[in-house]
Short mmCIF file of C-alpha atoms (C1' of nucleotides) in Angstrom, two decimals:
data_model
loop_
_atom_site.label_atom_id
_atom_site.label_comp_id
_atom_site.label_asym_id
_atom_site.label_seq_id
_atom_site.Cartn_x
_atom_site.Cartn_y
_atom_site.Cartn_z
CA MET A 1 11.97 -27.45 -36.40
CA ALA A 2 12.73 -30.97 -35.80
CA PHE A 3 15.21 -32.75 -34.16
CA TRP A 4 17.61 -35.96 -34.66
CA LEU A 5 20.22 -38.14 -33.78
CA PHE A 6 23.15 -39.54 -35.55
CA LYS A 7 25.28 -41.81 -34.61
CA SER A 8 28.96 -42.81 -35.82
CA GLU A 9 32.11 -44.71 -35.20
CA PRO A 10 34.50 -42.25 -33.45
CA ASP A 11 37.37 -44.44 -35.08
CA VAL A 12 35.27 -43.93 -38.55
CA TRP A 13 34.48 -40.02 -38.49
CA GLY A 14 34.24 -38.50 -34.93
CA TRP A 15 33.12 -35.16 -33.23
CA HIS A 16 36.05 -34.11 -34.13
CA ASP A 17 36.18 -34.51 -37.69
CA GLN A 18 32.90 -33.26 -37.93
CA VAL A 19 33.96 -29.85 -36.35
CA ALA A 20 36.99 -29.46 -38.73
CA ARG A 21 34.43 -29.28 -41.78
CA GLY A 22 33.43 -26.01 -40.16
CA GLU A 23 30.59 -23.73 -41.57
CA ALA A 24 30.84 -25.97 -44.64
CA GLY A 25 29.65 -29.09 -43.10
CA GLU A 26 29.75 -32.78 -44.52
CA GLU A 27 27.53 -34.57 -45.98
CA TRP A 28 26.27 -37.72 -44.11
CA HIS A 29 26.53 -40.24 -46.48
CA GLY A 30 27.27 -44.24 -46.41
CA VAL A 31 23.95 -44.96 -45.06
CA ARG A 32 22.05 -47.82 -46.34
CA ASN A 33 19.20 -48.59 -44.70
CA TYR A 34 15.47 -46.90 -46.01
CA GLN A 35 14.26 -45.64 -42.20
CA ALA A 36 17.44 -43.44 -41.91
CA ARG A 37 17.11 -42.67 -45.23
CA ASN A 38 13.25 -41.62 -44.69
CA ASN A 39 14.64 -39.82 -41.62
CA MET A 40 16.87 -37.75 -43.60
CA ARG A 41 14.45 -37.19 -46.53
CA ALA A 42 11.90 -35.59 -43.65
CA MET A 43 14.56 -32.82 -42.48
CA ALA A 44 14.39 -29.32 -43.33
CA LEU A 45 17.19 -26.67 -43.41
CA ALA A 46 18.53 -25.98 -39.63
CA ASP A 47 16.98 -28.84 -38.15
CA ARG A 48 19.05 -30.15 -35.34
CA GLY A 49 20.68 -32.99 -34.48
CA PHE A 50 22.77 -34.57 -31.76
CA PHE A 51 25.78 -36.15 -32.75
CA TYR A 52 26.31 -39.63 -30.89
CA HIS A 53 29.25 -41.77 -30.36
CA SER A 54 28.90 -45.53 -31.51
CA ARG A 55 30.58 -48.54 -30.29
CA THR A 56 33.26 -46.48 -28.94
CA GLY A 57 32.15 -43.86 -26.96
CA LEU A 58 28.64 -44.66 -26.21
CA GLU A 59 27.41 -41.18 -25.14
CA ILE A 60 26.29 -37.92 -27.16
CA VAL A 61 29.05 -35.62 -27.80
CA GLY A 62 27.43 -32.31 -29.79
CA ILE A 63 25.14 -30.60 -31.28
CA VAL A 64 24.72 -30.64 -35.45
CA GLU A 65 22.60 -28.34 -37.89
CA VAL A 66 21.10 -29.84 -41.22
CA CYS A 67 22.72 -27.51 -43.70
CA ALA A 68 22.01 -29.22 -47.07
CA LEU A 69 18.61 -30.89 -48.06
CA SER A 70 18.54 -34.31 -48.62
CA HIS A 71 20.24 -35.39 -52.02
CA PRO A 72 22.08 -38.37 -53.59
CA ASP A 73 24.61 -39.49 -51.68
CA SER A 74 28.19 -39.15 -53.53
CA THR A 75 29.64 -42.30 -52.49
CA THR A 76 27.09 -44.43 -54.39
CA GLU A 77 25.69 -44.91 -57.91
CA ASP A 78 22.87 -46.45 -56.51
CA LEU A 79 19.94 -43.92 -56.42
CA ARG A 80 18.02 -45.13 -53.46
CA TRP A 81 20.52 -43.89 -50.99
CA ASP A 82 20.20 -39.66 -50.41
CA CYS A 83 21.75 -37.85 -47.28
CA VAL A 84 21.97 -34.15 -45.92
CA ASP A 85 24.51 -32.59 -45.19
CA ILE A 86 25.31 -31.30 -41.66
CA ARG A 87 27.45 -29.22 -39.59
CA ALA A 88 28.53 -29.10 -35.68
CA VAL A 89 27.06 -26.47 -33.79
CA ARG A 90 28.59 -26.50 -30.98
CA PRO A 91 29.94 -29.48 -28.63
CA MET A 92 28.09 -30.81 -25.33
CA THR A 93 29.18 -29.33 -21.84
CA LYS A 94 29.14 -32.41 -20.89
CA PRO A 95 28.52 -35.89 -22.80
CA VAL A 96 25.64 -37.38 -22.14
CA THR A 97 26.00 -41.27 -22.05
CA LEU A 98 23.74 -43.83 -23.34
CA ASP A 99 24.38 -45.03 -19.48
CA HIS A 100 22.75 -41.68 -18.29
CA ILE A 101 20.16 -41.77 -20.80
CA LYS A 102 18.90 -45.34 -19.65
CA ALA A 103 19.25 -44.09 -16.28
CA ASP A 104 16.73 -41.59 -16.60
CA PRO A 105 12.97 -42.35 -17.08
CA ARG A 106 11.96 -39.90 -18.83
CA LEU A 107 14.07 -41.20 -21.69
CA THR A 108 13.40 -44.55 -21.66
CA ASP A 109 11.43 -44.47 -25.15
CA MET A 110 14.05 -42.90 -26.93
CA VAL A 111 14.77 -44.37 -29.98
CA LEU A 112 18.83 -44.42 -29.14
CA VAL A 113 17.49 -46.63 -26.16
CA ARG A 114 14.19 -48.88 -27.88
CA ASN A 115 15.99 -49.53 -31.33
CA SER A 116 20.15 -49.13 -30.76
CA ARG A 117 20.78 -50.76 -34.47
CA LEU A 118 18.70 -47.38 -36.49
CA SER A 119 21.59 -44.61 -37.23
CA VAL A 120 19.94 -41.41 -38.23
CA GLN A 121 16.90 -41.37 -35.68
CA PRO A 122 14.36 -38.90 -34.35
CA VAL A 123 14.32 -37.14 -31.27
CA THR A 124 11.19 -35.70 -29.33
CA GLU A 125 11.19 -31.85 -28.40
CA ALA A 126 11.03 -33.06 -24.95
CA GLU A 127 13.73 -35.50 -25.40
CA TRP A 128 15.75 -32.58 -26.71
CA GLN A 129 15.22 -30.19 -23.59
CA ILE A 130 15.94 -33.09 -21.20
CA VAL A 131 19.06 -34.19 -22.76
CA CYS A 132 20.89 -30.54 -23.45
CA GLU A 133 20.20 -30.26 -19.57
CA LEU A 134 21.88 -33.71 -18.70
CA GLY A 135 24.63 -31.81 -20.46
CA GLN A 136 24.29 -28.81 -19.31
CA THR A 137 24.38 -27.76 -23.10
CA GLU A 138 21.54 -24.77 -24.77
CA PRO A 139 19.69 -26.12 -26.33
"C1'" DG B 1 35.75 -59.94 -29.74
"C1'" DC B 2 31.46 -61.95 -29.52
"C1'" DC B 3 26.96 -62.44 -30.17
"C1'" DA B 4 21.51 -60.70 -30.11
"C1'" DA B 5 18.82 -58.43 -33.12
"C1'" DC B 6 17.69 -56.53 -37.18
"C1'" DG B 7 17.33 -55.49 -41.95
"C1'" DT B 8 18.07 -57.29 -46.86
"C1'" DT B 9 18.21 -60.85 -50.14
"C1'" DG B 10 16.42 -64.40 -52.92
"C1'" DG B 11 15.01 -69.07 -53.79
"C1'" DC B 12 10.58 -71.21 -54.12
"C1'" DG C 1 4.47 -63.03 -50.64
"C1'" DC C 2 6.94 -66.44 -47.94
"C1'" DC C 3 10.86 -67.07 -45.10
"C1'" DA C 4 15.73 -69.04 -44.45
"C1'" DA C 5 20.12 -67.32 -44.58
"C1'" DC C 6 23.15 -63.92 -44.93
"C1'" DG C 7 25.49 -59.54 -43.53
"C1'" DT C 8 25.72 -55.64 -40.49
"C1'" DT C 9 24.99 -53.01 -36.66
"C1'" DG C 10 26.39 -51.85 -32.12
"C1'" DG C 11 26.10 -52.59 -27.05
"C1'" DC C 12 28.76 -55.39 -24.14
#
DNA sequence: GCCAACGTTGGC
DNA sequence: GCCAACGTTGGC
């Protein structure tokens, strides 16, 4: 299983919106960046991801799961853009803030820290475990 | 709200 | 195929 991180501005699509979709999940549409798209193409069913609130929030608030493999993004005719569907698994017991992540020497290589502009990014298994610990949340 | 960093576009 | 101009993201 691989691990990922999905960013969204909570004003546009937040954790609560994601939870409201329930088991059916929701298409992670709107990504118009090749790296982010390629990451989604590489995802497998049941891969896990962190749900991160960007711009307002700046914290990891929950865990999601890939529930549909990469398929054409329904919000565009442009065939270049694919996306997966994800569903909420559980909230973080304690949200893990960007400040907290930056302050942890074990997490200095996280893409979140290194490349703040990539909206769908890989997370290593070690990083996954550490962030779950920080959030006092079952991986 | 600003603006640095980054990605994309398009003229040459 | 280079790179200047432009647009967008997201931390601050």
